[in-house]
PDB file of C-alpha atoms and ligand atoms in Angstrom:
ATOM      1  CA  UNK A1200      85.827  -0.935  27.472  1.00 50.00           C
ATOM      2  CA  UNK A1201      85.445  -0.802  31.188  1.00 50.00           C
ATOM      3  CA  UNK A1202      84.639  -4.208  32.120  1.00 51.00           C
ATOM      4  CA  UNK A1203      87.590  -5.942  30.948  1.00 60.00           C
ATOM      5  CA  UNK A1204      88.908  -4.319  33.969  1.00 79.00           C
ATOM      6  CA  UNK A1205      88.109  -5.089  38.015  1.00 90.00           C
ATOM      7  CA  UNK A1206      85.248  -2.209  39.388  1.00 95.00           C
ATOM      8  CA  UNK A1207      87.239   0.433  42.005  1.00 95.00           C
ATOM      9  CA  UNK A1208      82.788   0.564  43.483  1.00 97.00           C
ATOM     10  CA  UNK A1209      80.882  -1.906  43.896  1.00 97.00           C
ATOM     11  CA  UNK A1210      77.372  -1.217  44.952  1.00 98.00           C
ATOM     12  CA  UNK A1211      75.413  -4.134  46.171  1.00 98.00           C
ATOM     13  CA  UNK A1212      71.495  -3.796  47.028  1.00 98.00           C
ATOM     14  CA  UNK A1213      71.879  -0.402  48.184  1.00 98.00           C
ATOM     15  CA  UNK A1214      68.830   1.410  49.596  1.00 98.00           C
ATOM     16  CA  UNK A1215      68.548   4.577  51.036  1.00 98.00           C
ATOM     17  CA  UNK A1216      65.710   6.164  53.256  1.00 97.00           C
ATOM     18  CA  UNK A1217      64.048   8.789  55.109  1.00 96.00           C
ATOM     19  CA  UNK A1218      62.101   8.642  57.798  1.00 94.00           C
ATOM     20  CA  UNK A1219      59.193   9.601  55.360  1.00 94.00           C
ATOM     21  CA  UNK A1220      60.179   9.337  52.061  1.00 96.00           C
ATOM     22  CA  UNK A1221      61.736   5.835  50.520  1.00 97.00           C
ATOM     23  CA  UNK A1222      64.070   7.567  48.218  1.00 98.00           C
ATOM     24  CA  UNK A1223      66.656   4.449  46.373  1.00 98.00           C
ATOM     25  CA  UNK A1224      65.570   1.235  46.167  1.00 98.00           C
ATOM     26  CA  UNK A1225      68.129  -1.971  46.312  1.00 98.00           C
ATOM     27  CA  UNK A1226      70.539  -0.240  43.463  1.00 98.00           C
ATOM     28  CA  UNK A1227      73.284  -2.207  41.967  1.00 98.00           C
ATOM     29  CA  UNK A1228      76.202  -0.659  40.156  1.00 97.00           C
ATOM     30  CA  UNK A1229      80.066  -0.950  39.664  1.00 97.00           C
ATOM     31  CA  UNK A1230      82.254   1.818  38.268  1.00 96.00           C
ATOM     32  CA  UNK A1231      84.975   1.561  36.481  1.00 95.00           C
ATOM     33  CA  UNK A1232      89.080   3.474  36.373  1.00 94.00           C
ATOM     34  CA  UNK A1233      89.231   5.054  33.116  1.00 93.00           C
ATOM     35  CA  UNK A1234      85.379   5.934  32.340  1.00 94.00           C
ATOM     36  CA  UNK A1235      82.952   8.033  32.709  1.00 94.00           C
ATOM     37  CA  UNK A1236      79.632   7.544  34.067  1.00 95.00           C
ATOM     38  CA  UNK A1237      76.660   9.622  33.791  1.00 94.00           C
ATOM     39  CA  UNK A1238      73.615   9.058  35.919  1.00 95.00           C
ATOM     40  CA  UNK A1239      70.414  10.724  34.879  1.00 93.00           C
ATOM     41  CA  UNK A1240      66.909  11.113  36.561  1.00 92.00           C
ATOM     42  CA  UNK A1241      64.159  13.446  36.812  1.00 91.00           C
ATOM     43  CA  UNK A1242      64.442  16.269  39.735  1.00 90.00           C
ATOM     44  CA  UNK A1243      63.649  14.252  43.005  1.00 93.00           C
ATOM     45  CA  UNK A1244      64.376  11.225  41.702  1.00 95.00           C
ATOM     46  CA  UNK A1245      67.539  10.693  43.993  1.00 96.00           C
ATOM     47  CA  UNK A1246      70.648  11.422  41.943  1.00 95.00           C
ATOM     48  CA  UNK A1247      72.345  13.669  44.776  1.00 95.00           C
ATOM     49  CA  UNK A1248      71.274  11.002  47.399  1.00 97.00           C
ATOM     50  CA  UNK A1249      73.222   8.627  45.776  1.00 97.00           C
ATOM     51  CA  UNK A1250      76.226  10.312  44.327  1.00 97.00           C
ATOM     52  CA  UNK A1251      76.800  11.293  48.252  1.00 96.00           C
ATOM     53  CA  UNK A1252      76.256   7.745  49.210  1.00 97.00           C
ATOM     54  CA  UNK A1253      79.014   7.084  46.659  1.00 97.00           C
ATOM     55  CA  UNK A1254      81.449   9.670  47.867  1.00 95.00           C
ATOM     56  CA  UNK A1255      80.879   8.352  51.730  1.00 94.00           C
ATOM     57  CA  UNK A1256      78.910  11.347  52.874  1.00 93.00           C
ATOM     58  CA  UNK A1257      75.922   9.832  53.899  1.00 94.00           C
ATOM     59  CA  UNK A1258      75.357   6.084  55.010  1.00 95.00           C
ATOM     60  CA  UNK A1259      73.126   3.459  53.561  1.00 97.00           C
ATOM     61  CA  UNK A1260      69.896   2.185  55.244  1.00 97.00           C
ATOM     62  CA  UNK A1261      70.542  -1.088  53.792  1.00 97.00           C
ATOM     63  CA  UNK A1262      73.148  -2.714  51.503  1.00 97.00           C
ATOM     64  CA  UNK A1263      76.574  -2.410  50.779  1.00 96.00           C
ATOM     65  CA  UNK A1264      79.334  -0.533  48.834  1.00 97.00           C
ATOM     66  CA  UNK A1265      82.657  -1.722  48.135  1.00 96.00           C
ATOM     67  CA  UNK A1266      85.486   0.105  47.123  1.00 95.00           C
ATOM     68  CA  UNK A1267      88.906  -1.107  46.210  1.00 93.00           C
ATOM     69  CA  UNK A1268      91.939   1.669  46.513  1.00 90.00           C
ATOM     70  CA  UNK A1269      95.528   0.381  45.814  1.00 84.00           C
ATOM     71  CA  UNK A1270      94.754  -2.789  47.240  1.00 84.00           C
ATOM     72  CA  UNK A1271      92.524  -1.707  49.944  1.00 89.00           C
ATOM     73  CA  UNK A1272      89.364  -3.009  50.113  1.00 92.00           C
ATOM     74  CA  UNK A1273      86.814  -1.030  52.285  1.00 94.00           C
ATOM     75  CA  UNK A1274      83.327  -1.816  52.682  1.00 94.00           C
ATOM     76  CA  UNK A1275      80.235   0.647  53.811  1.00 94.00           C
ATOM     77  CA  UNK A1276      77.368  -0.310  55.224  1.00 94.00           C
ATOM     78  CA  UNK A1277      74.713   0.938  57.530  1.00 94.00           C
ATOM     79  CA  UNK A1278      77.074   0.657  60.097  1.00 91.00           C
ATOM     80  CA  UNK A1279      79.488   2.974  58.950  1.00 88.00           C
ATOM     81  CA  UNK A1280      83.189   1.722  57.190  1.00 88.00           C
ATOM     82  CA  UNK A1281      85.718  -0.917  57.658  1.00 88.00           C
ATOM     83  CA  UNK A1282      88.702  -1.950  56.090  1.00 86.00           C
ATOM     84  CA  UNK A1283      89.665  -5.333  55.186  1.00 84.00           C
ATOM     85  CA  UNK A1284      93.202  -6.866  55.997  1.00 74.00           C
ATOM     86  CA  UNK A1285      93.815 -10.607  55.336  1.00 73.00           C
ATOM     87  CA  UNK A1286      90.491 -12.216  56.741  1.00 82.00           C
ATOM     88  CA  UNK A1287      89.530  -9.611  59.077  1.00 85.00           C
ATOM     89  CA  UNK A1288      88.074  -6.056  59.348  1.00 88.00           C
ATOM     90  CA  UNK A1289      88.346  -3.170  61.062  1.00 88.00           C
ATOM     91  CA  UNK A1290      86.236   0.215  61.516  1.00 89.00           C
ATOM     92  CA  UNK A1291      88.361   3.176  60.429  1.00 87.00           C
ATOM     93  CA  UNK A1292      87.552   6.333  59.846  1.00 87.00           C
ATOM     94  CA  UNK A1293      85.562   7.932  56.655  1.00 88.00           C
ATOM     95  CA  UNK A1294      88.377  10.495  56.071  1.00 88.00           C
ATOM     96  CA  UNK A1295      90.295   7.683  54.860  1.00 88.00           C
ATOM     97  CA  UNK A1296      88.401   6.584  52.353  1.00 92.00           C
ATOM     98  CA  UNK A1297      87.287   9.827  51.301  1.00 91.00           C
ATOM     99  CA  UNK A1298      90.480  11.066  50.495  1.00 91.00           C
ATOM    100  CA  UNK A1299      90.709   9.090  47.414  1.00 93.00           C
ATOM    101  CA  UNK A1300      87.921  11.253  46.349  1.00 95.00           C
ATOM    102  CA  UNK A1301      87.435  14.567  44.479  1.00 95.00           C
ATOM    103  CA  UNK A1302      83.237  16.067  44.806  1.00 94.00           C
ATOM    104  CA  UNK A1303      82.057  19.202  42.854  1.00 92.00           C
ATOM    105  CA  UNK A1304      78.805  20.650  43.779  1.00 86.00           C
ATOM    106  CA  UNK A1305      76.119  22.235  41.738  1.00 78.00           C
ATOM    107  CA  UNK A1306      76.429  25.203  43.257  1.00 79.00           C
ATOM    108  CA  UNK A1307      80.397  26.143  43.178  1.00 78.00           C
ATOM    109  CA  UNK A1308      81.321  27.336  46.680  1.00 80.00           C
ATOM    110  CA  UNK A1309      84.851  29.234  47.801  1.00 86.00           C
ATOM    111  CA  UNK A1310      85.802  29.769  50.954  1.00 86.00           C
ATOM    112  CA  UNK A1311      85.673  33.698  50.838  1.00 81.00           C
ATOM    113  CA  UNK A1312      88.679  34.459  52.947  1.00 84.00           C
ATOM    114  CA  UNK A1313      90.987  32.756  50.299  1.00 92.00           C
ATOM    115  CA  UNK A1314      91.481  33.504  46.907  1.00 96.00           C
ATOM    116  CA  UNK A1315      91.312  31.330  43.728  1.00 97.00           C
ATOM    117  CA  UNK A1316      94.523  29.828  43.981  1.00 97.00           C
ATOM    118  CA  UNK A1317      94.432  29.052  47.949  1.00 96.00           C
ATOM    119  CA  UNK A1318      90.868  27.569  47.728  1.00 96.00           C
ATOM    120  CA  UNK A1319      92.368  25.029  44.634  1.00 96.00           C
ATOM    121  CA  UNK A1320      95.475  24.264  46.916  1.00 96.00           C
ATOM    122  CA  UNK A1321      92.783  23.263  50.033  1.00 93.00           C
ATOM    123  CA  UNK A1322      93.161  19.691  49.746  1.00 92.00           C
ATOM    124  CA  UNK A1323      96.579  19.355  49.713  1.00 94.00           C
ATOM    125  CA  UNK A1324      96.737  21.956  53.120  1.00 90.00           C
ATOM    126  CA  UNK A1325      94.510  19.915  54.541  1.00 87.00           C
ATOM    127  CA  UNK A1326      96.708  17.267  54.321  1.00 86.00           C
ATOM    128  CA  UNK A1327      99.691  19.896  55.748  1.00 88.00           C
ATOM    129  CA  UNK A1328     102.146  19.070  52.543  1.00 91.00           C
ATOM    130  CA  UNK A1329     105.131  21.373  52.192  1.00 94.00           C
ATOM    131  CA  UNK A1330     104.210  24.477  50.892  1.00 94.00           C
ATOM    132  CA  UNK A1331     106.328  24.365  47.972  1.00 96.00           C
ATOM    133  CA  UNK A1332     104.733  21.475  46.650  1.00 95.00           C
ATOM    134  CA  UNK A1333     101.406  23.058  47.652  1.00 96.00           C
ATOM    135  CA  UNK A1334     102.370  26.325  45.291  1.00 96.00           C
ATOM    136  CA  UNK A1335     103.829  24.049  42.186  1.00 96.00           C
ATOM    137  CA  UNK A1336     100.396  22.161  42.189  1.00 96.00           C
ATOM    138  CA  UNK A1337      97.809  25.292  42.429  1.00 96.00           C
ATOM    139  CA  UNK A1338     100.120  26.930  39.780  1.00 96.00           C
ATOM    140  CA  UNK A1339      99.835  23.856  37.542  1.00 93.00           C
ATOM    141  CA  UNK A1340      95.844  23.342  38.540  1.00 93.00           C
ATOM    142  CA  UNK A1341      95.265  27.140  37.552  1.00 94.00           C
ATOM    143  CA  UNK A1342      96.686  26.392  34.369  1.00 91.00           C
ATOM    144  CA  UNK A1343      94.859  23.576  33.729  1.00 87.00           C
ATOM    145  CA  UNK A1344      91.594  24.567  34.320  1.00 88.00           C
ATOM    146  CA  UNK A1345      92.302  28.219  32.406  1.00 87.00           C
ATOM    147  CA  UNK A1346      92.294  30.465  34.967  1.00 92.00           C
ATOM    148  CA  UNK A1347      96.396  31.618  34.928  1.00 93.00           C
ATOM    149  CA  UNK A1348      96.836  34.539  35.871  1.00 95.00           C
ATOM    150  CA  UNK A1349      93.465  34.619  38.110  1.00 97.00           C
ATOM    151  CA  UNK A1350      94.771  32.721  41.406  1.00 97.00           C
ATOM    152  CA  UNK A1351      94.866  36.104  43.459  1.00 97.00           C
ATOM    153  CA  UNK A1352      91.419  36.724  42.919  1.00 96.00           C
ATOM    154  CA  UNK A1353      88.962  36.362  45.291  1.00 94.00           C
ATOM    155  CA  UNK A1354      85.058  34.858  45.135  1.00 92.00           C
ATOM    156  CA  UNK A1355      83.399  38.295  44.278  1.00 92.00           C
ATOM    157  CA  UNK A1356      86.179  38.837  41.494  1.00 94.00           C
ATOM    158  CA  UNK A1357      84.976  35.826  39.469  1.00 93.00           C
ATOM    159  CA  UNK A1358      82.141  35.091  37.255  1.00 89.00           C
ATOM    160  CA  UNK A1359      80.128  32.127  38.236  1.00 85.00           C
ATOM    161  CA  UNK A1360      82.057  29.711  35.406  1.00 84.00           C
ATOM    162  CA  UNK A1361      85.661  30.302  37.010  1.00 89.00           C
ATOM    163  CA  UNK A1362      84.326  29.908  40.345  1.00 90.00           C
ATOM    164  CA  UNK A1363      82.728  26.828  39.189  1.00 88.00           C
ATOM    165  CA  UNK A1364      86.377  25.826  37.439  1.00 90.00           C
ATOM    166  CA  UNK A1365      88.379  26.876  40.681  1.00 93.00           C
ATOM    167  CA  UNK A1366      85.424  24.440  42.367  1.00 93.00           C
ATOM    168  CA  UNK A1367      87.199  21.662  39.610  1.00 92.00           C
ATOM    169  CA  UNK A1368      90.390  22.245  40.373  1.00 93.00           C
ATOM    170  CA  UNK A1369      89.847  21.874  43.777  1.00 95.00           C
ATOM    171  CA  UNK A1370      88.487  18.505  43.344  1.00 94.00           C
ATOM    172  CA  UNK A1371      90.994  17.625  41.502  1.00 93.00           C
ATOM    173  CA  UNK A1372      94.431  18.685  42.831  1.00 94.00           C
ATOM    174  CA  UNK A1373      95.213  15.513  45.367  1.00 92.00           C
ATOM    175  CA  UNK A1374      94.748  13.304  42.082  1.00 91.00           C
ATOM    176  CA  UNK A1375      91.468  11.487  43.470  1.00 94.00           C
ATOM    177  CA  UNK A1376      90.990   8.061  41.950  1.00 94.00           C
ATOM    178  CA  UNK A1377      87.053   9.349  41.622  1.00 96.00           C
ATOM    179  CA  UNK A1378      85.558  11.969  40.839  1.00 96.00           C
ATOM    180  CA  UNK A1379      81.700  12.826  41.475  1.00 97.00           C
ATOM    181  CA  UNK A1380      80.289  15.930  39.962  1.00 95.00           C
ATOM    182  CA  UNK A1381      76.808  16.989  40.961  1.00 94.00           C
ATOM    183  CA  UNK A1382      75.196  18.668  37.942  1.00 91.00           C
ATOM    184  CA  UNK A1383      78.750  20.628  37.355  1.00 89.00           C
ATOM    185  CA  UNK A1384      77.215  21.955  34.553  1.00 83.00           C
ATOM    186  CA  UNK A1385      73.811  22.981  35.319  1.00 79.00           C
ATOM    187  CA  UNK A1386      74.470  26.723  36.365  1.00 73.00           C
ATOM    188  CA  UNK A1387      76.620  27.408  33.522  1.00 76.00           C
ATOM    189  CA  UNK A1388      76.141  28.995  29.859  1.00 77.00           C
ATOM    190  CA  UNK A1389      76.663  26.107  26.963  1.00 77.00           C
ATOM    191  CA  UNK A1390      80.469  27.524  26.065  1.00 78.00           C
ATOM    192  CA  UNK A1391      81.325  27.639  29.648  1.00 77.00           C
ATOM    193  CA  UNK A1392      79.401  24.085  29.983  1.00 80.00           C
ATOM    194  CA  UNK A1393      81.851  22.627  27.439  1.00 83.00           C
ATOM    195  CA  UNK A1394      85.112  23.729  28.685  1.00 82.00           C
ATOM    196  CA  UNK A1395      84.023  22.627  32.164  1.00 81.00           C
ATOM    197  CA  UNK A1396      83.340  19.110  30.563  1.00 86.00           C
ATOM    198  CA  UNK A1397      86.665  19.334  28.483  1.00 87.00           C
ATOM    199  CA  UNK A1398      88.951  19.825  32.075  1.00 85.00           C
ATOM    200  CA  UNK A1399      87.114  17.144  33.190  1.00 86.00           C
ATOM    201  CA  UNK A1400      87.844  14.510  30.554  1.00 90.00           C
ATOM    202  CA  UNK A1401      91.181  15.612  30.267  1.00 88.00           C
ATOM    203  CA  UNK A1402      92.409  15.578  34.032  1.00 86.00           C
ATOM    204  CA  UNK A1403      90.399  12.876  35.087  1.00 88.00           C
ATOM    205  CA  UNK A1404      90.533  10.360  32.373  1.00 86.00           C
ATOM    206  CA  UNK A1405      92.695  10.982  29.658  1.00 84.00           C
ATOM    207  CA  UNK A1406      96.286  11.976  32.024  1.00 84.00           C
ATOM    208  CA  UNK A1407      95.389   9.502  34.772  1.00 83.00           C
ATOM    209  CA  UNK A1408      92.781   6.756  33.875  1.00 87.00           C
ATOM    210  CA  UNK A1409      90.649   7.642  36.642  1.00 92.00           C
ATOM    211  CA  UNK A1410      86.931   7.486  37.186  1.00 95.00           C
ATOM    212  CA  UNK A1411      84.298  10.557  36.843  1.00 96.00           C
ATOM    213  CA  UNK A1412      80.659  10.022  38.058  1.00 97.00           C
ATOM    214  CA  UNK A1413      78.504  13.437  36.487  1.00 95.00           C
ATOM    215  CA  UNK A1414      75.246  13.503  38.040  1.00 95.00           C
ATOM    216  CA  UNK A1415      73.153  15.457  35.223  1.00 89.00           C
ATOM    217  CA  UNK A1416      69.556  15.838  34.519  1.00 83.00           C
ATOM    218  CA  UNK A1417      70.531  16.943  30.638  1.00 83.00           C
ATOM    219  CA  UNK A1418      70.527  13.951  28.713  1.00 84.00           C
ATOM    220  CA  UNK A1419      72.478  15.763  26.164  1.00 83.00           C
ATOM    221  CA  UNK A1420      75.207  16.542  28.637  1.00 84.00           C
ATOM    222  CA  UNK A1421      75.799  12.816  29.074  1.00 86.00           C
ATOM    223  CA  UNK A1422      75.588  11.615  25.296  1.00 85.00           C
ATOM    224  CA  UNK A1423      77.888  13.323  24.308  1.00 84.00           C
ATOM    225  CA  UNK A1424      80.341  12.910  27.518  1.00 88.00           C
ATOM    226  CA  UNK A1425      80.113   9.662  29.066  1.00 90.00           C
ATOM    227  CA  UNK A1426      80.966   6.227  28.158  1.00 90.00           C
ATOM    228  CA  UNK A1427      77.694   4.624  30.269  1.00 91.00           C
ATOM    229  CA  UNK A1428      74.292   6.382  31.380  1.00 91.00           C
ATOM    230  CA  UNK A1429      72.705   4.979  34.115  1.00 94.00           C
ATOM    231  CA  UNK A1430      68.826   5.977  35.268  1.00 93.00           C
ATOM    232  CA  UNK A1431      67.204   6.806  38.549  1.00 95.00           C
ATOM    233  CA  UNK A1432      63.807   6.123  37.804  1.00 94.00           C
ATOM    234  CA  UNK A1433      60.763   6.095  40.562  1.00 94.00           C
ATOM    235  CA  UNK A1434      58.408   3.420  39.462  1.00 93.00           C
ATOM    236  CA  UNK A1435      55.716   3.908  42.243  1.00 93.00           C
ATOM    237  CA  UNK A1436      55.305   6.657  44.408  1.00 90.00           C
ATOM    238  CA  UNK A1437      56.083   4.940  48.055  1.00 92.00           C
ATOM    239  CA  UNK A1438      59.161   3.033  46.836  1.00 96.00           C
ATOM    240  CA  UNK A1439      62.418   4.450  46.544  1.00 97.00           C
ATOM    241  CA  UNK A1440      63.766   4.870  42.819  1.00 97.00           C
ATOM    242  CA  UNK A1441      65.197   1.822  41.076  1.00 97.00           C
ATOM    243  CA  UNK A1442      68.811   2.083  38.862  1.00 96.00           C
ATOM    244  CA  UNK A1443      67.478   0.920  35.119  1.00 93.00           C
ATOM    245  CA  UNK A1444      71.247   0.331  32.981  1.00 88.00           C
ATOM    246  CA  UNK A1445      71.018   0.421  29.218  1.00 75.00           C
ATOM    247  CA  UNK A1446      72.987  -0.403  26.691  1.00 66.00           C
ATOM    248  CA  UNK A1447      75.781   1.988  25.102  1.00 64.00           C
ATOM    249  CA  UNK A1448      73.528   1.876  21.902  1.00 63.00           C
ATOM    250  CA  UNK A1449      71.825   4.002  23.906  1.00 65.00           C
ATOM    251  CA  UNK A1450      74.137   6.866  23.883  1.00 73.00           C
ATOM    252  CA  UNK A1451      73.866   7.087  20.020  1.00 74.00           C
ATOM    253  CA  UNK A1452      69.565   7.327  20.432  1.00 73.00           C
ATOM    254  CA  UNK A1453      69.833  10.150  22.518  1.00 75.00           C
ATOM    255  CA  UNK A1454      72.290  11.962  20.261  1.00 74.00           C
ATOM    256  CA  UNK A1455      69.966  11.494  17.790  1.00 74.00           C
ATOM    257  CA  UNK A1456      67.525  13.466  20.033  1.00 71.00           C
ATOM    258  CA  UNK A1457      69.414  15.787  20.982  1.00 74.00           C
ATOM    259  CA  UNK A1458      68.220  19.372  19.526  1.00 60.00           C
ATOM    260  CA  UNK A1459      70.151  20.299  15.831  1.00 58.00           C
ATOM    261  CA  UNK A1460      71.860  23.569  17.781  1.00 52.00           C
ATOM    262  CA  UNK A1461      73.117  21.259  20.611  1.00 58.00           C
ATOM    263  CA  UNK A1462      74.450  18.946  18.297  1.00 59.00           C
ATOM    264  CA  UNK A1463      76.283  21.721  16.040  1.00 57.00           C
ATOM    265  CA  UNK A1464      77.696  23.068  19.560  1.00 55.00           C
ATOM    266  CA  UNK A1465      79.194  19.972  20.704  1.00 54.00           C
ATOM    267  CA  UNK A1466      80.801  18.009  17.390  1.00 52.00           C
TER     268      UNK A1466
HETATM  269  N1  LIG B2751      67.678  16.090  53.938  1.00 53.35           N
HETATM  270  C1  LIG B2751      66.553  15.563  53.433  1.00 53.35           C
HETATM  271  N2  LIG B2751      65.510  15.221  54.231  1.00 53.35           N
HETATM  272  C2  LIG B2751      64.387  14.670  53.735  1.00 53.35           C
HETATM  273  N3  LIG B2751      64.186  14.402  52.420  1.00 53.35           N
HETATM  274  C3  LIG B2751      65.181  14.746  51.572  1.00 53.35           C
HETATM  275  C4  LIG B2751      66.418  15.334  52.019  1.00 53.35           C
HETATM  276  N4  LIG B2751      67.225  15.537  50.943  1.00 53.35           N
HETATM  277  C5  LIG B2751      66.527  15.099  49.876  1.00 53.35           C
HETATM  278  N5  LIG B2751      65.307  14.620  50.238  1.00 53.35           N
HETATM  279  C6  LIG B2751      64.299  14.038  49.350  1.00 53.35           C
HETATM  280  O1  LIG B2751      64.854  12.901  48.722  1.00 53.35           O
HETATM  281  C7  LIG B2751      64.413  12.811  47.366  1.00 53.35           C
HETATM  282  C8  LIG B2751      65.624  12.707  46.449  1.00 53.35           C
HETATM  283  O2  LIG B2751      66.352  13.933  46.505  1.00 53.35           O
HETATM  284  P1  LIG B2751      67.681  14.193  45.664  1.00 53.35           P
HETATM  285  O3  LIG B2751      68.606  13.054  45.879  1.00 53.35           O
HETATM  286  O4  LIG B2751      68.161  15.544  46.032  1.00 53.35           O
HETATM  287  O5  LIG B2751      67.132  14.149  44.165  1.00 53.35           O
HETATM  288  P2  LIG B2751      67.784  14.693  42.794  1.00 53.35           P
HETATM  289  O6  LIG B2751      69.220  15.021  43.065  1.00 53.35           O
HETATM  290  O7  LIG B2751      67.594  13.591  41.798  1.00 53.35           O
HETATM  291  O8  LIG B2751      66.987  15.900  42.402  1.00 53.35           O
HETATM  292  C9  LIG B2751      63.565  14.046  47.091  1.00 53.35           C
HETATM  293  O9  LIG B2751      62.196  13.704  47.161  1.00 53.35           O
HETATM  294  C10 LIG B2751      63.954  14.992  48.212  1.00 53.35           C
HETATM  295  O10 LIG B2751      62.874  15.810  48.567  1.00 53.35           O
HETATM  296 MG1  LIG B2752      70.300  16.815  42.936  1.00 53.35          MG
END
């Protein structure tokens, strides 16, 4: 399992705030290549606030997280990123460290001037590779997340599943060594739910041993996908929520609760 293996994230007494609402409260965590982890918690409870902590898009009020990228160690903190070389650090900028990352929102977004295939490609534009490359990639990505033969459609041509899968394949076309999805499932019908599930396991973990964080408040969702749940839970109201691990015997009790129709669906 995981921890035979060094964390790529290592949160240390992480706390996040606003000015009037304490919303995480001194969270510790490491993540793992090769597994995925599923963090659950009650609406409010301050899943998204942390999975965007994670990914570098917002910065901690107090604490720490460390990330290690082929051999890079970089360190947030409330004063924004460095990078470590030899015994000294150095501010750089988040874009760096962020492009080890892929992040799929709840609600799947396309840029509506571009169709399917150009909005899966956007990373690797961004990052102005040769256009050739660019094509052999989206072709492959299409594939991968079913949607051959759709890449010239546009947003208003697809049904709320494939834009969620282009959303996927976006995320996942520059080969991020994590990926964060924020309830990736939640908008989607159980059959579309499990084939969004299926690309994600298979692309992320299975071909390249690399990490998937799936914010979900279905407990199902995460019994029967990830290797570790973690819980957000708020203990009193005026402290932020506190990160409760359990043990992966826990996976197997919420199976067992899971309704008899959801188990059928996913064995
Ligand atoms: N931009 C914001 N400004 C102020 N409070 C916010 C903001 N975003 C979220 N919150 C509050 O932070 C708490 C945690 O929110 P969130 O992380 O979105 O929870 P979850 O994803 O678990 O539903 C909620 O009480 C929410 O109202
Ligand atoms: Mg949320």
């Amino acid at each position: 399992m995981p921890n035979t293996q060094q964390p790529i994230i290592r949160v240390d007494n992480l706390s996040f705030n606003y000015p009037e609402e304490a919303v995480l409260k001194e969270i510790n965590l490491e993540i793992y290549p090769g597994e995925c982890l599923a963090i659950l918690g009650l609406s409010g409870s301050g899943k998204s606030t942390l999975l965007n902590l994670l990914a570098s898009l917002d910065t901690p009020t107090a604490g720490e997280i460390h990330y290690v990228f082929q051999d890079q160690e970089y360190t947030v903190d409330s004063d924004g990123l460095t990078l470590k070389k030899g015994n000294t650090t150095k501010p750089i900028s988040r874009d760096t460290l962020r492009s080890h990352f892929g992040f799929v929102f709840q609600t799947p977004f396309m840029l509506g001037n571009f169709n399917a295939s150009d909005n899966i490609g956007l990373p690797l534009r961004l990052r102005r590779k040769p256009v050739k490359e660019i094509h052999h990639l989206e072709n492959e990505m299409l594939n991968a997340v079913k949607l051959q033969g759709k890449g010239n459609l546009s947003a208003d041509q697809l049904s709320g599943g494939q834009r969620q899968r282009v959303a996927i394949g976006r995320a996942l076309i520059h080969r991020p060594a994590v990926v964060f999805a924020d309830e990736p499932t939640g908008n989607l019908d159980s059959a579309t739910a499990k084939g969004v599930m299926e690309t994600f396991l298979n692309i992320v973990i299975k071909e390249r041993q690399n990490a998937l964080v799936l914010v979900t408040h279905d407990p199902c969702v995460a019994a029967y996908y990830a290797d570790r749940i973690v819980y957000l839970v708020k203990e009193t109201p005026d402290e932020g929520s506190v990160l409760v691990h359990r043990g992966l015997e826990g996976l197997e009790d919420i199976r067992q609760h899971c309704s008899k129709a959801v188990q059928h669906f996913f064995n």
